[in-house]
Short mmCIF file of C-alpha atoms and ligand atoms in Angstrom, two decimals:
data_model
loop_
_atom_site.label_atom_id
_atom_site.label_comp_id
_atom_site.label_asym_id
_atom_site.label_seq_id
_atom_site.Cartn_x
_atom_site.Cartn_y
_atom_site.Cartn_z
CA UNK A 1 30.97 1.13 -2.28
CA UNK A 2 28.96 -0.77 0.35
CA UNK A 3 30.00 -4.28 1.34
CA UNK A 4 26.39 -5.44 1.85
CA UNK A 5 23.29 -4.64 -0.21
CA UNK A 6 21.10 -1.98 1.41
CA UNK A 7 17.49 -3.20 0.88
CA UNK A 8 14.76 -0.77 -0.25
CA UNK A 9 12.68 -1.54 2.84
CA UNK A 10 13.02 -3.53 6.02
CA UNK A 11 11.10 -4.29 9.22
CA UNK A 12 12.31 -3.32 12.71
CA UNK A 13 11.60 -5.57 15.70
CA UNK A 14 13.03 -5.28 19.22
CA UNK A 15 12.81 -6.96 22.64
CA UNK A 16 9.52 -5.24 23.47
CA UNK A 17 7.93 -6.79 20.36
CA UNK A 18 9.29 -10.25 21.21
CA UNK A 19 8.06 -10.04 24.82
CA UNK A 20 4.55 -9.06 23.69
CA UNK A 21 4.41 -11.96 21.20
CA UNK A 22 5.74 -14.44 23.80
CA UNK A 23 3.16 -13.36 26.33
CA UNK A 24 0.35 -13.75 23.77
CA UNK A 25 1.65 -17.20 22.79
CA UNK A 26 1.49 -18.32 26.43
CA UNK A 27 -2.00 -16.88 27.00
CA UNK A 28 -5.35 -18.71 26.68
CA UNK A 29 -6.05 -17.35 23.20
CA UNK A 30 -3.83 -17.82 20.15
CA UNK A 31 -6.60 -16.52 17.89
CA UNK A 32 -10.01 -14.78 18.20
CA UNK A 33 -9.02 -13.58 21.67
CA UNK A 34 -8.94 -10.21 23.43
CA UNK A 35 -5.80 -8.90 21.70
CA UNK A 36 -7.57 -8.76 18.33
CA UNK A 37 -10.23 -6.35 19.54
CA UNK A 38 -7.63 -4.32 21.48
CA UNK A 39 -5.42 -3.97 18.40
CA UNK A 40 -8.43 -3.00 16.29
CA UNK A 41 -9.36 -0.29 18.82
CA UNK A 42 -5.82 1.13 18.87
CA UNK A 43 -5.46 1.02 15.08
CA UNK A 44 -8.84 2.73 14.52
CA UNK A 45 -7.88 5.44 16.97
CA UNK A 46 -4.49 6.00 15.23
CA UNK A 47 -6.13 6.68 11.86
CA UNK A 48 -9.18 8.49 13.28
CA UNK A 49 -11.70 5.88 12.11
CA UNK A 50 -14.71 4.62 14.11
CA UNK A 51 -14.09 0.94 13.22
CA UNK A 52 -11.12 -1.26 12.29
CA UNK A 53 -11.26 -4.94 11.28
CA UNK A 54 -8.01 -6.93 11.48
CA UNK A 55 -7.45 -9.56 8.79
CA UNK A 56 -4.68 -11.87 7.61
CA UNK A 57 -3.13 -9.65 4.87
CA UNK A 58 -3.52 -6.41 2.96
CA UNK A 59 -4.93 -8.48 0.11
CA UNK A 60 -7.54 -9.99 2.47
CA UNK A 61 -8.33 -6.43 3.61
CA UNK A 62 -9.04 -5.37 0.01
CA UNK A 63 -11.04 -8.55 -0.65
CA UNK A 64 -13.10 -8.03 2.53
CA UNK A 65 -13.90 -4.47 1.40
CA UNK A 66 -15.09 -5.80 -1.98
CA UNK A 67 -17.13 -8.49 -0.18
CA UNK A 68 -18.78 -5.96 2.15
CA UNK A 69 -19.68 -3.80 -0.86
CA UNK A 70 -21.30 -6.82 -2.47
CA UNK A 71 -19.18 -6.61 -5.63
CA UNK A 72 -20.20 -9.47 -7.92
CA UNK A 73 -20.12 -10.70 -11.52
CA UNK A 74 -20.44 -7.89 -14.07
CA UNK A 75 -19.69 -5.10 -11.58
CA UNK A 76 -16.90 -2.72 -12.58
CA UNK A 77 -14.48 -1.15 -10.12
CA UNK A 78 -12.06 1.57 -11.22
CA UNK A 79 -8.44 1.14 -10.06
CA UNK A 80 -5.24 3.02 -10.99
CA UNK A 81 -2.82 1.41 -13.46
CA UNK A 82 0.24 2.02 -11.25
CA UNK A 83 -0.19 -0.12 -8.14
CA UNK A 84 0.48 -3.57 -6.73
CA UNK A 85 -1.59 -6.23 -8.52
CA UNK A 86 -3.64 -6.98 -5.36
CA UNK A 87 -5.44 -3.61 -5.69
CA UNK A 88 -7.09 -4.97 -8.86
CA UNK A 89 -7.10 -8.70 -8.05
CA UNK A 90 -9.53 -8.13 -5.16
CA UNK A 91 -12.18 -7.14 -7.72
CA UNK A 92 -11.55 -10.30 -9.76
CA UNK A 93 -11.86 -12.51 -6.61
CA UNK A 94 -15.51 -11.41 -6.46
CA UNK A 95 -16.16 -11.96 -10.16
CA UNK A 96 -16.00 -8.23 -10.92
CA UNK A 97 -14.09 -6.37 -13.61
CA UNK A 98 -11.26 -3.96 -12.75
CA UNK A 99 -11.23 -0.96 -15.08
CA UNK A 100 -7.87 0.80 -15.17
CA UNK A 101 -7.68 4.58 -14.80
CA UNK A 102 -4.59 6.53 -15.75
CA UNK A 103 -2.44 8.40 -13.22
CA UNK A 104 -1.33 12.00 -12.90
CA UNK A 105 2.09 12.18 -14.61
CA UNK A 106 3.68 14.21 -11.78
CA UNK A 107 2.47 12.33 -8.68
CA UNK A 108 1.49 8.95 -10.23
CA UNK A 109 -1.75 9.15 -8.18
CA UNK A 110 -5.07 8.14 -9.78
CA UNK A 111 -6.30 10.96 -12.03
CA UNK A 112 -9.91 11.93 -11.12
CA UNK A 113 -10.53 13.06 -14.71
CA UNK A 114 -9.52 9.62 -15.99
CA UNK A 115 -11.85 8.05 -13.38
CA UNK A 116 -14.71 10.17 -14.71
CA UNK A 117 -13.91 9.07 -18.28
CA UNK A 118 -14.06 5.39 -17.23
CA UNK A 119 -17.52 5.52 -15.57
CA UNK A 120 -20.19 3.24 -17.02
CA UNK A 121 -23.63 2.01 -15.99
CA UNK A 122 -21.88 -0.98 -14.34
CA UNK A 123 -19.37 1.00 -12.23
CA UNK A 124 -19.85 0.30 -8.51
CA UNK A 125 -16.75 1.69 -6.79
CA UNK A 126 -13.38 3.41 -7.13
CA UNK A 127 -10.25 2.13 -5.39
CA UNK A 128 -7.79 4.99 -4.90
CA UNK A 129 -4.19 4.04 -4.08
CA UNK A 130 -2.14 6.45 -1.97
CA UNK A 131 0.92 5.61 -4.01
CA UNK A 132 4.28 5.83 -2.23
CA UNK A 133 2.49 7.21 0.86
CA UNK A 134 0.99 10.36 -0.65
CA UNK A 135 -2.82 10.81 -0.34
CA UNK A 136 -4.87 11.01 -3.53
CA UNK A 137 -7.02 14.03 -4.37
CA UNK A 138 -9.92 12.83 -2.21
CA UNK A 139 -12.06 15.95 -2.55
CA UNK A 140 -12.13 15.63 -6.37
CA UNK A 141 -12.62 11.86 -6.14
CA UNK A 142 -15.49 12.36 -3.68
CA UNK A 143 -17.20 14.71 -6.15
CA UNK A 144 -16.88 12.12 -8.93
CA UNK A 145 -18.17 9.17 -6.85
CA UNK A 146 -20.99 11.15 -5.20
CA UNK A 147 -22.34 12.32 -8.55
CA UNK A 148 -22.38 8.70 -9.77
CA UNK A 149 -23.46 7.19 -6.36
CA UNK A 150 -20.38 4.94 -6.06
CA UNK A 151 -18.36 3.76 -3.09
CA UNK A 152 -14.91 5.30 -2.55
CA UNK A 153 -12.36 2.79 -1.29
CA UNK A 154 -8.79 3.66 -0.38
CA UNK A 155 -5.91 1.25 -0.77
CA UNK A 156 -3.89 2.90 1.98
CA UNK A 157 -1.26 0.13 2.16
CA UNK A 158 1.48 2.77 1.61
CA UNK A 159 -0.05 5.53 3.63
CA UNK A 160 -0.69 4.93 7.33
CA UNK A 161 -0.09 8.29 9.03
CA UNK A 162 -0.60 10.34 5.82
CA UNK A 163 -3.04 13.25 5.73
CA UNK A 164 -5.09 14.88 3.00
CA UNK A 165 -5.69 18.35 4.47
CA UNK A 166 -6.83 17.69 8.04
CA UNK A 167 -8.03 14.15 7.33
CA UNK A 168 -5.96 11.05 8.04
CA UNK A 169 -5.82 8.27 5.46
CA UNK A 170 -8.10 5.67 7.03
CA UNK A 171 -10.88 8.14 7.74
CA UNK A 172 -11.36 9.84 4.34
CA UNK A 173 -12.75 7.03 2.14
CA UNK A 174 -15.75 4.77 2.88
CA UNK A 175 -13.30 1.94 3.60
CA UNK A 176 -9.49 1.92 3.74
CA UNK A 177 -7.28 -1.16 3.42
CA UNK A 178 -3.88 -1.36 5.14
CA UNK A 179 -1.12 -3.99 4.93
CA UNK A 180 1.07 -5.22 7.80
CA UNK A 181 3.63 -6.96 5.56
CA UNK A 182 7.27 -6.53 6.75
CA UNK A 183 8.10 -4.01 4.04
CA UNK A 184 5.27 -1.68 5.11
CA UNK A 185 5.35 0.90 7.96
CA UNK A 186 4.52 -1.60 10.73
CA UNK A 187 4.31 -5.38 10.58
CA UNK A 188 2.64 -8.46 12.05
CA UNK A 189 4.54 -10.80 9.66
CA UNK A 190 1.55 -11.03 7.38
CA UNK A 191 -1.54 -9.02 8.24
CA UNK A 192 -3.96 -6.31 7.22
CA UNK A 193 -6.65 -3.96 8.53
CA UNK A 194 -9.73 -2.34 7.01
CA UNK A 195 -11.11 0.82 8.59
CA UNK A 196 -14.58 2.25 8.04
CA UNK A 197 -17.02 4.74 9.47
CA UNK A 198 -19.95 2.35 9.14
CA UNK A 199 -20.83 -0.13 11.87
CA UNK A 200 -22.79 -2.36 9.48
CA UNK A 201 -19.89 -2.47 7.00
CA UNK A 202 -17.51 -3.40 9.84
CA UNK A 203 -19.91 -6.16 10.87
CA UNK A 204 -20.09 -7.47 7.28
CA UNK A 205 -16.27 -7.61 7.11
CA UNK A 206 -16.05 -9.44 10.46
CA UNK A 207 -18.42 -12.02 8.98
CA UNK A 208 -16.45 -12.17 5.73
CA UNK A 209 -13.20 -12.95 7.59
CA UNK A 210 -14.92 -15.75 9.55
CA UNK A 211 -16.58 -18.01 6.92
CA UNK A 212 -19.66 -15.81 6.65
CA UNK A 213 -20.71 -16.79 10.19
CA UNK A 214 -22.61 -14.19 12.22
CA UNK A 215 -20.92 -14.79 15.63
CA UNK A 216 -17.36 -15.84 16.55
CA UNK A 217 -16.38 -18.80 18.73
CA UNK A 218 -15.60 -16.60 21.75
CA UNK A 219 -19.00 -14.88 21.57
CA UNK A 220 -20.69 -18.32 21.46
CA UNK A 221 -18.59 -19.49 24.43
CA UNK A 222 -19.63 -16.42 26.42
CA UNK A 223 -23.30 -16.88 25.46
CA UNK A 224 -23.13 -20.59 26.40
CA UNK A 225 -24.38 -21.84 23.03
CA UNK A 226 -23.13 -24.03 20.19
CA UNK A 227 -25.53 -22.59 17.68
CA UNK A 228 -24.25 -20.46 14.86
CA UNK A 229 -25.46 -19.56 11.42
CA UNK A 230 -23.49 -19.21 8.23
CA UNK A 231 -25.51 -16.65 6.34
CA UNK A 232 -23.23 -16.11 3.33
CA UNK A 233 -19.98 -17.40 1.85
CA UNK A 234 -16.93 -16.15 3.71
CA UNK A 235 -13.27 -17.00 4.23
CA UNK A 236 -10.80 -17.64 7.00
CA UNK A 237 -9.04 -14.27 6.96
CA UNK A 238 -8.51 -14.00 10.74
CA UNK A 239 -5.39 -12.45 12.26
CA UNK A 240 -3.97 -14.29 15.32
CA UNK A 241 -3.70 -12.84 18.83
CA UNK A 242 0.10 -13.08 18.82
CA UNK A 243 0.19 -11.11 15.56
CA UNK A 244 -2.12 -8.50 17.08
CA UNK A 245 0.19 -8.31 20.13
CA UNK A 246 3.02 -7.48 17.72
CA UNK A 247 0.79 -5.02 15.89
CA UNK A 248 0.22 -3.08 19.13
CA UNK A 249 3.91 -2.76 20.05
CA UNK A 250 4.72 -1.80 16.45
CA UNK A 251 1.93 0.81 16.45
CA UNK A 252 3.52 2.41 19.51
CA UNK A 253 6.71 3.02 17.53
CA UNK A 254 4.95 4.31 14.40
CA UNK A 255 4.97 8.07 15.19
CA UNK A 256 8.76 8.04 15.59
CA UNK A 257 9.20 5.90 12.47
CA UNK A 258 7.03 8.25 10.39
CA UNK A 259 9.18 11.17 11.54
CA UNK A 260 12.34 9.28 10.58
CA UNK A 261 10.92 8.40 7.13
CA UNK A 262 10.07 12.07 6.55
CA UNK A 263 13.56 13.15 7.67
CA UNK A 264 15.23 10.70 5.26
CA UNK A 265 12.96 11.89 2.41
CA UNK A 266 13.98 15.50 3.20
CA UNK A 267 17.67 14.51 2.96
CA UNK A 268 17.02 12.95 -0.46
CA UNK A 269 15.01 16.00 -1.58
CA UNK A 270 17.86 18.34 -0.66
CA UNK A 271 20.48 16.14 -2.33
CA UNK A 272 18.57 15.73 -5.60
CA UNK A 273 17.21 19.30 -5.91
CA UNK A 274 20.08 20.35 -8.17
CA UNK A 275 21.02 16.98 -9.67
CA UNK A 276 20.12 16.63 -13.33
CA UNK A 277 19.06 13.19 -14.41
CA UNK A 278 16.83 12.33 -11.42
CA UNK A 279 13.65 14.05 -10.27
CA UNK A 280 11.58 13.10 -7.20
CA UNK A 281 7.83 12.69 -7.77
CA UNK A 282 5.69 15.81 -7.36
CA UNK A 283 4.06 16.48 -3.96
CA UNK A 284 0.43 17.47 -3.64
CA UNK A 285 0.15 20.74 -1.70
CA UNK A 286 -1.81 20.51 1.56
CA UNK A 287 -0.95 16.85 2.20
CA UNK A 288 1.29 15.11 4.70
CA UNK A 289 3.25 12.27 3.05
CA UNK A 290 3.85 8.95 4.86
CA UNK A 291 6.83 7.95 2.63
CA UNK A 292 6.44 4.20 2.28
CA UNK A 293 8.52 4.62 -0.91
CA UNK A 294 10.91 7.25 -2.22
CA UNK A 295 10.48 7.14 -6.00
CA UNK A 296 12.48 9.19 -8.49
CA UNK A 297 11.96 9.61 -12.23
CA UNK A 298 15.05 9.28 -14.38
CA UNK A 299 15.76 11.68 -17.24
CA UNK A 300 16.87 8.90 -19.57
CA UNK A 301 17.46 11.21 -22.50
CA UNK A 302 19.87 13.34 -20.47
CA UNK A 303 21.56 10.23 -19.03
CA UNK A 304 21.70 8.61 -22.46
CA UNK A 305 20.68 5.20 -21.14
CA UNK A 306 17.72 3.06 -20.05
CA UNK A 307 16.31 2.34 -16.60
CA UNK A 308 17.69 -1.23 -16.53
CA UNK A 309 21.25 0.12 -16.82
CA UNK A 310 20.73 2.57 -13.96
CA UNK A 311 19.14 -0.22 -11.90
CA UNK A 312 22.11 -2.54 -12.45
CA UNK A 313 24.68 0.19 -11.81
CA UNK A 314 23.06 1.14 -8.47
CA UNK A 315 22.81 -2.52 -7.43
CA UNK A 316 26.52 -2.89 -8.19
CA UNK A 317 27.12 -0.01 -5.76
CA UNK A 318 25.27 -2.02 -3.07
CA UNK A 319 22.05 0.02 -3.27
CA UNK A 320 18.98 -2.26 -3.32
CA UNK A 321 16.84 -0.21 -5.68
CA UNK A 322 13.51 -1.57 -6.91
CA UNK A 323 10.70 -0.64 -9.32
CA UNK A 324 7.11 0.09 -8.16
CA UNK A 325 5.19 -0.93 -10.21
CA UNK A 326 4.77 -2.66 -13.55
CA UNK A 327 1.39 -1.23 -14.70
CA UNK A 328 -1.19 -3.84 -13.71
CA UNK A 329 -3.00 -3.79 -17.08
CA UNK A 330 0.23 -4.93 -18.80
CA UNK A 331 0.51 -8.17 -16.79
CA UNK A 332 -0.18 -11.15 -19.07
CA UNK A 333 -3.03 -12.37 -16.85
CA UNK A 334 -4.96 -9.12 -17.37
CA UNK A 335 -4.10 -8.97 -21.07
CA UNK A 336 -5.46 -12.51 -21.59
CA UNK A 337 -8.44 -12.39 -19.27
CA UNK A 338 -9.66 -8.80 -19.77
CA UNK A 339 -8.09 -7.79 -23.08
CA UNK A 340 -6.16 -4.87 -21.57
CA UNK A 341 -3.31 -3.51 -23.67
CA UNK A 342 -0.58 -0.93 -24.06
CA UNK A 343 -1.93 2.50 -24.90
CA UNK A 344 -4.82 2.33 -22.39
CA UNK A 345 -3.02 4.35 -19.71
CA UNK A 346 -0.29 6.40 -21.44
CA UNK A 347 0.87 8.36 -18.38
CA UNK A 348 1.31 5.17 -16.34
CA UNK A 349 3.11 3.40 -19.18
CA UNK A 350 5.52 6.31 -19.80
CA UNK A 351 6.24 6.72 -16.07
CA UNK A 352 6.91 2.99 -15.67
CA UNK A 353 9.91 3.20 -18.03
CA UNK A 354 11.54 5.93 -15.91
CA UNK A 355 10.81 5.22 -12.23
CA UNK A 356 13.13 3.73 -9.67
CA UNK A 357 12.63 3.31 -5.90
CA UNK A 358 15.49 4.20 -3.54
CA UNK A 359 15.93 2.57 -0.10
CA UNK A 360 13.80 4.12 2.65
CA UNK A 361 13.10 2.59 6.07
CA UNK A 362 13.35 4.00 9.61
CA UNK A 363 16.33 1.92 10.69
CA UNK A 364 18.56 3.37 7.92
CA UNK A 365 21.41 5.39 9.40
CA UNK A 366 22.41 8.83 8.09
CA UNK A 367 25.47 7.07 6.67
CA UNK A 368 23.22 4.65 4.72
CA UNK A 369 21.35 7.67 3.34
CA UNK A 370 24.66 9.29 2.30
CA UNK A 371 25.70 6.02 0.61
CA UNK A 372 22.52 6.15 -1.51
CA UNK A 373 23.05 9.82 -2.40
CA UNK A 374 26.73 9.22 -3.27
CA UNK A 375 25.84 6.22 -5.44
CA UNK A 376 23.12 8.14 -7.32
CA UNK A 377 25.56 11.02 -7.92
CA UNK A 378 28.28 8.66 -9.10
CA UNK A 379 26.07 6.54 -11.37
CA UNK A 380 24.39 9.54 -13.04
CA UNK A 381 27.82 11.24 -13.55
CA UNK A 382 29.45 8.11 -15.02
CA UNK A 383 26.50 7.31 -17.32
CA UNK A 384 26.26 10.90 -18.55
CA UNK A 385 30.01 11.00 -19.32
CA UNK A 386 29.93 7.72 -21.26
CA UNK A 387 30.53 8.04 -24.98
CA UNK A 388 27.24 7.57 -26.89
CA UNK A 389 26.96 5.31 -29.81
C1 LIG B 401 1.44 -4.40 0.01
C2 LIG B 401 0.28 -3.95 -0.80
C3 LIG B 401 -0.88 -4.70 -0.93
C4 LIG B 401 -1.04 -6.12 -0.42
O1 LIG B 401 -0.71 -6.29 0.89
P1 LIG B 401 -0.31 -7.76 1.43
O2 LIG B 401 -0.31 -7.55 2.92
O3 LIG B 401 1.04 -8.06 0.88
O4 LIG B 401 -1.34 -8.71 0.99
C5 LIG B 401 -1.94 -4.15 -1.64
N1 LIG B 401 -1.86 -2.94 -2.21
C6 LIG B 401 -0.72 -2.20 -2.15
C7 LIG B 401 -0.70 -0.85 -2.80
C8 LIG B 401 0.38 -2.69 -1.45
O5 LIG B 401 1.50 -1.98 -1.41
#
């Protein structure tokens, strides 16, 4: 048994990161300076997108995308039931209505058929979530949204570096939101990015992150003018220059970290291939997974127990397991405000009872990985052998 709890995810910072942040802190610009544009250029290039807009969180990234689309009262946006609440909240921020689609039972990715079933005359967009780091079925989703003339947005907060066929997440959808929270692939403390192929959409999001003002303070300084115009309501969603400095050094390490995440996932796959009682999520053929999360489904009937017991037993072994996610439509806020209820997304609700997330982050040693595998073996064996009553 481990002496300290192994968390399910964790950031990794080193001296190079600290030096870059220190140098930005001592420069002329703490915010709205040259490092923001430089980080945006590097990020866009990493995901193969023409434009990237850096903002203060993944949630701000999603909200900026909704703002640029002009989502407003009465508009419906389809989101999957299994995701972090922010994927749906961003619609509510704009006065819109999130409509929950069910997920594929094997991958837990949004089910394009369910999306089609949820379309109405008020539907404006679909937000696809690349759950756990695996890209959604973008070709099917594109067919559905094109036929109905909707926007296709990706919540790619789990999936930087993932590919659907030849296309990188970040360049497949009309806009893609990323998070730079410490538990994600790379971090700026808090932070987010939206990528897009459209220059006018990028411009709208730059305005949205800066109070709805057309120019920024540095542009006005350079043009020698105090005049500016606020043309719509916006927010302060800016990301600082010292965070962008950190974002750039982190981005440099990302290819190696993605390889390490994939290697750890392969060790888990091999270890669980013949273990009854746990089953990794299905993989979509023709995709490259980014492995933000390693999620397994428990065979609770075989184990003769419930998920909470497995969760507690693994925690007692020092393994910091977690659950991603409580279906969003079952949160009391959504039940009260939008009348959502159990039974609306049966695949998501059934999966929720059985899923558990195992630790996965690049700094884990092979020994940490073996500790997780040993604990899963032990806990499933002990629970299975327990007398039933
Ligand atoms: C982390 C996350 C977000 C929100 O990102 P923050 O940076 O924490 O605001 C949104 N959607 C998904 C799927 C996420 O995992």
